[in-house]
Coordinates of C-alpha atoms in Angstrom, one line a residue:
M1 CA 147.3 88.2 140.5
A2 CA 150.4 86.0 140.6
M3 CA 149.8 84.8 137.1
R4 CA 149.4 88.3 135.8
R5 CA 152.6 89.6 137.4
A6 CA 154.5 86.6 135.9
A7 CA 153.2 87.3 132.5
Q8 CA 154.0 91.0 132.8
Q9 CA 157.6 90.3 133.9
A10 CA 158.0 88.0 130.9
I11 CA 156.8 90.7 128.5
Q12 CA 159.0 93.3 130.1
A13 CA 162.0 91.1 129.8
L14 CA 161.6 91.1 126.1
G15 CA 161.6 94.4 126.2
S16 CA 142.5 111.6 113.7
S17 CA 142.6 114.1 111.6
V18 CA 139.9 112.5 109.4
S19 CA 137.0 112.7 111.9
Q20 CA 136.5 115.1 114.7
S21 CA 134.8 112.5 116.7
R22 CA 137.7 109.9 116.3
R23 CA 141.2 111.1 117.3
L24 CA 144.5 109.4 116.5
H25 CA 145.6 109.6 120.2
A26 CA 143.8 109.1 123.5
T27 CA 141.5 111.8 124.8
P28 CA 141.9 112.5 128.6
G29 CA 140.4 110.3 131.1
S30 CA 139.8 106.6 131.9
K31 CA 139.5 104.3 128.8
K32 CA 137.5 101.2 128.2
I33 CA 139.7 98.6 126.6
V34 CA 138.3 95.3 125.3
G35 CA 140.4 92.3 124.4
V36 CA 139.1 89.3 122.4
F37 CA 141.3 86.2 122.8
Y38 CA 140.9 82.4 122.6
K39 CA 140.1 80.5 125.9
A40 CA 142.8 78.3 127.2
G41 CA 141.1 76.7 130.1
E42 CA 143.3 74.1 131.9
Y43 CA 146.2 75.0 129.6
S44 CA 146.5 78.5 131.0
E45 CA 148.0 77.0 134.1
K46 CA 150.6 75.0 132.4
N47 CA 152.9 77.8 131.3
P48 CA 153.3 81.2 133.0
N49 CA 154.2 82.8 129.6
F50 CA 151.0 81.7 127.9
V51 CA 149.8 85.3 127.7
G52 CA 147.7 85.2 124.5
C53 CA 144.6 83.7 126.0
V54 CA 141.5 85.1 127.8
E55 CA 142.9 84.0 131.1
R56 CA 146.0 86.1 130.8
G57 CA 144.8 88.8 128.5
L58 CA 148.3 89.6 127.2
G59 CA 149.5 90.0 130.8
I60 CA 148.6 93.8 130.7
G61 CA 145.6 93.7 133.0
D62 CA 147.2 95.0 136.2
W63 CA 149.2 97.6 134.2
L64 CA 146.0 99.0 132.6
E65 CA 144.0 99.0 135.8
S66 CA 146.8 100.7 137.8
Q67 CA 146.5 103.7 135.3
G68 CA 142.7 103.8 135.9
H69 CA 141.5 102.1 132.8
Q70 CA 138.9 99.4 132.5
Y71 CA 140.0 96.2 130.8
I72 CA 137.4 93.5 129.7
V73 CA 138.6 90.3 128.2
T74 CA 136.3 87.7 126.5
D75 CA 136.3 84.9 123.9
D76 CA 132.6 85.5 123.2
K77 CA 132.5 87.5 120.0
E78 CA 129.8 86.2 117.6
G79 CA 126.1 87.0 117.4
P80 CA 123.9 89.9 118.6
H81 CA 124.0 88.7 122.2
C82 CA 127.7 87.9 122.6
E83 CA 129.8 89.5 125.3
L84 CA 131.7 91.7 122.8
E85 CA 128.4 93.2 121.5
K86 CA 127.6 94.5 124.9
H87 CA 130.8 96.6 125.1
I88 CA 130.8 97.9 121.5
P89 CA 128.8 101.1 122.2
D90 CA 131.2 102.5 124.9
M91 CA 134.6 100.9 124.3
H92 CA 137.6 103.1 123.3
V93 CA 140.1 100.4 122.2
L94 CA 139.5 96.9 120.8
I95 CA 142.3 94.4 120.8
T96 CA 141.9 91.2 118.9
T97 CA 144.0 88.5 117.3
P98 CA 144.1 86.7 114.0
F99 CA 143.9 83.4 115.9
H100 CA 140.4 84.1 117.3
P101 CA 139.4 87.0 115.3
A102 CA 136.6 89.3 116.3
Y103 CA 135.2 90.4 113.0
V104 CA 134.9 94.2 113.0
T105 CA 132.2 95.0 110.4
A106 CA 131.1 98.3 109.2
E107 CA 127.9 97.9 111.3
R108 CA 129.9 97.3 114.5
I109 CA 132.0 100.3 113.7
K110 CA 128.9 102.4 113.3
K111 CA 127.7 101.3 116.7
A112 CA 131.0 102.0 118.4
K113 CA 130.6 105.7 119.1
N114 CA 133.6 106.0 121.4
L115 CA 135.9 103.7 119.5
Q116 CA 139.3 105.3 118.6
L117 CA 141.8 102.5 118.2
L118 CA 141.7 98.9 116.8
L119 CA 144.8 96.8 117.7
T120 CA 145.8 93.4 116.2
A121 CA 147.9 91.4 118.6
G122 CA 149.8 89.8 115.9
I123 CA 150.0 90.2 112.1
G124 CA 147.1 90.5 109.7
S125 CA 144.0 92.9 110.2
D126 CA 141.8 91.6 107.4
H127 CA 139.2 90.7 110.1
I128 CA 138.5 94.4 110.2
D129 CA 136.5 96.3 107.6
L130 CA 139.5 98.6 106.9
K131 CA 137.6 100.9 104.4
A132 CA 134.9 101.5 107.1
A133 CA 137.6 102.0 109.7
A134 CA 139.3 104.6 107.5
D135 CA 136.0 106.4 106.7
A136 CA 135.3 106.6 110.4
G137 CA 138.7 108.1 111.2
L138 CA 139.8 105.2 113.3
T139 CA 143.4 104.1 113.7
V140 CA 144.2 100.5 112.9
A141 CA 147.6 99.0 113.9
E142 CA 149.2 95.6 114.4
V143 CA 152.4 94.3 115.9
T144 CA 154.4 94.2 112.6
G145 CA 157.1 91.5 112.8
S146 CA 156.0 90.0 116.1
N147 CA 155.5 86.4 114.7
V148 CA 157.2 86.4 111.4
V149 CA 159.8 83.8 112.6
S150 CA 157.0 81.7 114.1
V151 CA 155.1 81.6 110.9
A152 CA 158.1 81.0 108.6
E153 CA 159.4 78.1 110.7
D154 CA 155.9 76.6 110.6
E155 CA 155.8 76.9 106.8
L156 CA 159.0 75.1 106.5
M157 CA 157.8 72.3 108.8
R158 CA 154.7 72.0 106.7
I159 CA 156.7 71.8 103.4
L160 CA 158.7 68.9 104.8
I161 CA 155.6 67.2 106.2
L162 CA 154.0 67.2 102.7
V163 CA 157.2 66.3 100.8
R164 CA 158.0 63.4 103.0
N165 CA 154.3 62.2 103.2
F166 CA 154.6 62.3 107.0
V167 CA 151.0 62.4 108.0
P168 CA 149.8 59.0 106.7
G169 CA 152.9 57.4 108.3
H170 CA 152.0 58.9 111.7
Q171 CA 148.4 57.7 111.2
Q172 CA 149.6 54.2 110.6
V173 CA 151.4 54.2 114.0
I174 CA 148.3 55.3 115.8
R175 CA 146.2 52.7 114.0
G176 CA 148.8 49.9 114.9
E177 CA 149.6 49.4 111.3
W178 CA 153.1 49.0 109.5
D179 CA 153.0 49.5 105.7
V180 CA 156.2 51.2 104.5
A181 CA 155.2 51.0 100.8
A182 CA 152.0 53.0 101.5
I183 CA 154.1 55.9 102.5
S184 CA 157.3 55.7 100.5
Y185 CA 155.7 55.5 97.1
R186 CA 155.0 59.3 97.3
S187 CA 157.7 60.5 99.6
Y188 CA 160.5 62.6 98.2
D189 CA 163.6 64.7 99.1
L190 CA 163.2 68.5 99.2
E191 CA 166.6 68.9 97.7
G192 CA 166.3 69.9 94.0
K193 CA 162.7 70.7 94.1
T194 CA 161.4 74.1 93.0
V195 CA 159.6 76.0 95.7
G196 CA 157.8 79.3 95.0
T197 CA 156.5 81.8 97.4
I198 CA 153.7 84.0 96.4
G199 CA 154.5 87.1 98.5
A200 CA 158.1 87.9 99.7
G201 CA 157.5 90.3 102.6
R202 CA 158.9 89.7 106.0
I203 CA 157.7 86.0 106.2
G204 CA 158.3 85.2 102.6
K205 CA 161.9 86.4 102.9
L206 CA 162.6 84.4 106.1
L207 CA 161.1 81.3 104.5
L208 CA 163.4 81.7 101.5
Q209 CA 166.4 82.2 103.7
R210 CA 165.6 79.0 105.6
L211 CA 165.1 77.1 102.5
K212 CA 168.5 78.0 101.0
P213 CA 170.4 75.2 102.8
F214 CA 168.1 72.6 101.4
N215 CA 169.5 73.3 97.9
C216 CA 166.1 74.1 96.3
N217 CA 165.3 76.1 93.3
L218 CA 163.7 79.2 94.9
L219 CA 161.3 81.5 93.1
Y220 CA 159.2 84.3 94.4
H221 CA 156.4 86.4 93.0
D222 CA 155.6 89.8 94.7
R223 CA 154.4 93.3 93.8
L224 CA 158.0 94.5 94.6
K225 CA 161.3 93.0 93.6
M226 CA 163.6 92.5 96.6
D227 CA 167.0 94.2 96.8
A228 CA 169.4 92.7 94.3
E229 CA 172.0 91.9 97.0
L230 CA 169.5 90.2 99.2
E231 CA 168.1 88.4 96.2
Q232 CA 171.5 87.1 95.3
Q233 CA 172.3 86.3 98.9
I234 CA 169.1 84.1 99.1
G235 CA 169.5 82.7 95.7
A236 CA 165.8 83.3 94.8
K237 CA 164.6 84.3 91.3
F238 CA 162.0 86.9 90.8
E239 CA 158.8 85.8 88.7
E240 CA 156.9 88.9 87.6
D241 CA 154.0 86.7 86.1
L242 CA 152.3 84.7 88.7
D243 CA 150.6 82.3 86.1
A244 CA 153.9 81.7 84.5
M245 CA 155.6 80.7 87.8
L246 CA 152.9 78.3 88.9
P247 CA 153.6 75.4 86.6
K248 CA 157.3 75.5 87.5
C249 CA 156.7 74.9 91.2
D250 CA 156.7 71.5 93.0
V251 CA 155.8 73.4 96.1
I252 CA 153.8 76.7 96.4
V253 CA 153.7 78.7 99.6
I254 CA 151.1 81.5 100.1
N255 CA 152.5 84.6 101.8
M256 CA 150.2 87.5 100.7
P257 CA 147.7 89.5 102.8
L258 CA 144.1 89.0 102.2
T259 CA 142.7 92.0 100.2
E260 CA 139.9 92.5 97.8
K261 CA 142.4 91.7 95.1
T262 CA 143.6 88.4 96.6
K263 CA 140.3 87.1 97.9
G264 CA 139.5 83.9 96.0
L265 CA 142.7 84.3 94.0
F266 CA 143.3 80.6 93.9
N267 CA 140.1 79.4 92.1
K268 CA 139.6 76.4 90.0
E269 CA 141.1 78.0 86.9
R270 CA 144.3 79.1 88.7
I271 CA 144.7 75.8 90.5
A272 CA 144.6 74.1 87.1
K273 CA 147.6 76.2 86.0
C274 CA 149.7 74.5 88.8
K275 CA 151.7 71.4 88.1
K276 CA 149.8 68.2 88.6
G277 CA 150.8 66.8 92.0
V278 CA 151.7 70.2 93.4
L279 CA 152.1 70.7 97.2
I280 CA 150.6 73.9 98.7
V281 CA 151.3 75.5 102.0
N282 CA 148.9 78.3 103.2
N283 CA 149.5 80.1 106.4
A284 CA 148.4 83.4 105.1
R285 CA 144.6 83.5 104.9
G286 CA 142.0 80.9 104.0
A287 CA 139.9 83.2 101.9
I288 CA 142.8 83.6 99.4
M289 CA 141.7 80.1 98.3
D290 CA 138.4 79.0 96.8
T291 CA 137.5 76.4 99.5
Q292 CA 135.6 73.9 97.3
A293 CA 138.2 74.2 94.5
V294 CA 141.0 73.2 96.8
A295 CA 139.0 70.3 98.2
D296 CA 138.1 69.1 94.7
A297 CA 141.7 69.4 93.5
C298 CA 143.0 67.4 96.6
A299 CA 140.3 64.8 95.8
S300 CA 141.4 64.5 92.2
G301 CA 145.1 64.5 93.0
H302 CA 145.9 67.7 91.1
I303 CA 146.9 69.0 94.5
A304 CA 149.0 66.1 96.0
G305 CA 149.1 67.7 99.4
Y306 CA 147.7 70.8 101.1
S307 CA 148.7 72.1 104.5
G308 CA 148.0 75.4 106.4
D309 CA 146.5 76.8 109.6
V310 CA 144.1 79.3 108.1
W311 CA 140.5 78.7 107.2
N312 CA 137.5 80.7 106.0
P313 CA 135.7 81.3 108.3
Q314 CA 137.5 81.0 111.6
P315 CA 137.0 78.9 113.8
A316 CA 136.2 76.4 111.0
P317 CA 132.8 74.8 111.3
K318 CA 132.8 71.0 111.8
D319 CA 131.5 70.4 108.3
H320 CA 134.2 72.5 106.6
P321 CA 135.4 70.4 103.6
W322 CA 139.1 70.8 104.3
R323 CA 138.6 68.8 107.5
Y324 CA 137.7 65.8 105.4
M325 CA 139.5 66.2 102.0
P326 CA 142.3 63.7 101.3
N327 CA 146.0 64.6 101.3
Q328 CA 145.8 67.4 103.8
A329 CA 147.8 68.3 106.9
M330 CA 145.7 71.1 108.3
T331 CA 145.7 72.5 111.9
P332 CA 143.8 75.2 113.7
H333 CA 145.3 78.7 113.4
I334 CA 148.5 78.1 115.5
S335 CA 151.6 79.1 113.4
G336 CA 151.9 82.6 114.8
T337 CA 150.9 82.0 118.4
T338 CA 153.9 80.1 119.8
I339 CA 154.8 81.3 123.3
D340 CA 157.7 83.3 121.9
G341 CA 155.3 84.9 119.4
Q342 CA 152.8 85.7 122.1
L343 CA 155.4 87.3 124.3
R344 CA 156.5 89.5 121.3
Y345 CA 153.0 90.6 120.2
A346 CA 151.9 91.2 123.9
A347 CA 154.9 93.4 124.4
G348 CA 154.2 95.2 121.1
T349 CA 150.5 95.7 122.1
K350 CA 151.5 97.2 125.4
D351 CA 154.0 99.5 123.8
M352 CA 151.3 100.8 121.4
L353 CA 148.8 101.3 124.2
D354 CA 151.4 103.2 126.2
R355 CA 152.1 105.4 123.2
Y356 CA 148.4 105.9 122.6
F357 CA 147.8 107.1 126.2
K358 CA 150.8 109.5 125.9
G359 CA 149.8 110.8 122.6
E360 CA 152.8 109.4 120.7
D361 CA 153.0 107.9 117.3
F362 CA 153.4 104.2 116.8
P363 CA 156.3 102.7 114.8
P364 CA 155.4 103.6 111.3
Q365 CA 155.4 100.0 110.0
N366 CA 152.7 99.1 112.5
Y367 CA 149.9 101.3 111.0
I368 CA 147.3 99.6 108.8
V369 CA 145.0 102.6 108.8
K370 CA 146.2 106.0 109.7
E371 CA 144.4 109.4 109.1
G372 CA 142.0 107.7 106.7
K373 CA 144.8 106.0 104.6
L374 CA 145.3 102.3 104.2
A375 CA 148.7 100.8 104.3
S376 CA 150.1 99.9 100.8
Q377 CA 149.6 96.1 101.2
Y378 CA 145.9 96.5 101.7
Q379 CA 145.3 99.0 98.8

């Protein structure tokens, strides 16, 4: 109880028309809300603001129960006999995160007769079959902007780790070795290098702004050209043709959502269009890349370094080729789940639940599916 209260105080400090059976806002009465989060174990006790785990459940349990709602939290989400599966038939709201995604398939949506609302605590709702959700008249929303700073900072870190060849040097220290030449022969300055982001939405723009002081040549490819004043302020050049941009870049950063159009976008042929020795950072989604094509390109040296925190699938199996390919600086999906990010997406989730109970609209930018229509980035 004390842990819940502490988490709630931290959050507070930060401050359908398509289907008759599925409504945009809550129907009267008690609701069953299910949250799927990663398990923290002993680490949940080490920080009272660690709210994004099963043990803390975003810090909203006491609040929900005080209003007469039932709140179930679990990390068990896979297979026909998992804990999540038991609650699908009668749950009204499902909360999940990109960091431990509960895959919401068309089959699961069909079983969920009471389901009205799917909330992503964070950014990125591609773990949901959005077309099936739209067809069923469900509302899908996420906490837009909640962890954009977290991810952009992480991307900048990964760029520097790759450019400076940091990981092999760190591994030397752990092994008790000392071989400066083995590191420095492929360690460079970031200044003067060409960095291109594929996608210049909220995260992409923040990354470009943070790269400006490094005196890089900044390029971006996006479906929309950014405002001319902002473009000039950042010093980034718009590249309409993705394939024409790729060979210009020393570093490529993936900042696009996963959609049917972007799935497998970086296959063997597209990777071949990149400069030999390119460095790639991907904190967007693993399925944007052809898994084996990336592993092969890292092995051949065409990709000189690959870093990211997103995999396909997640969690990554022990035999995933990216675990063992050379020249990689991979981690689990951590970039957007810093403590600061958790507090922001927990507060945003609570706000949307409160609006849902009161029959109020969410902030427009949070909707991914509303009244049968998908947000533009997923179309």
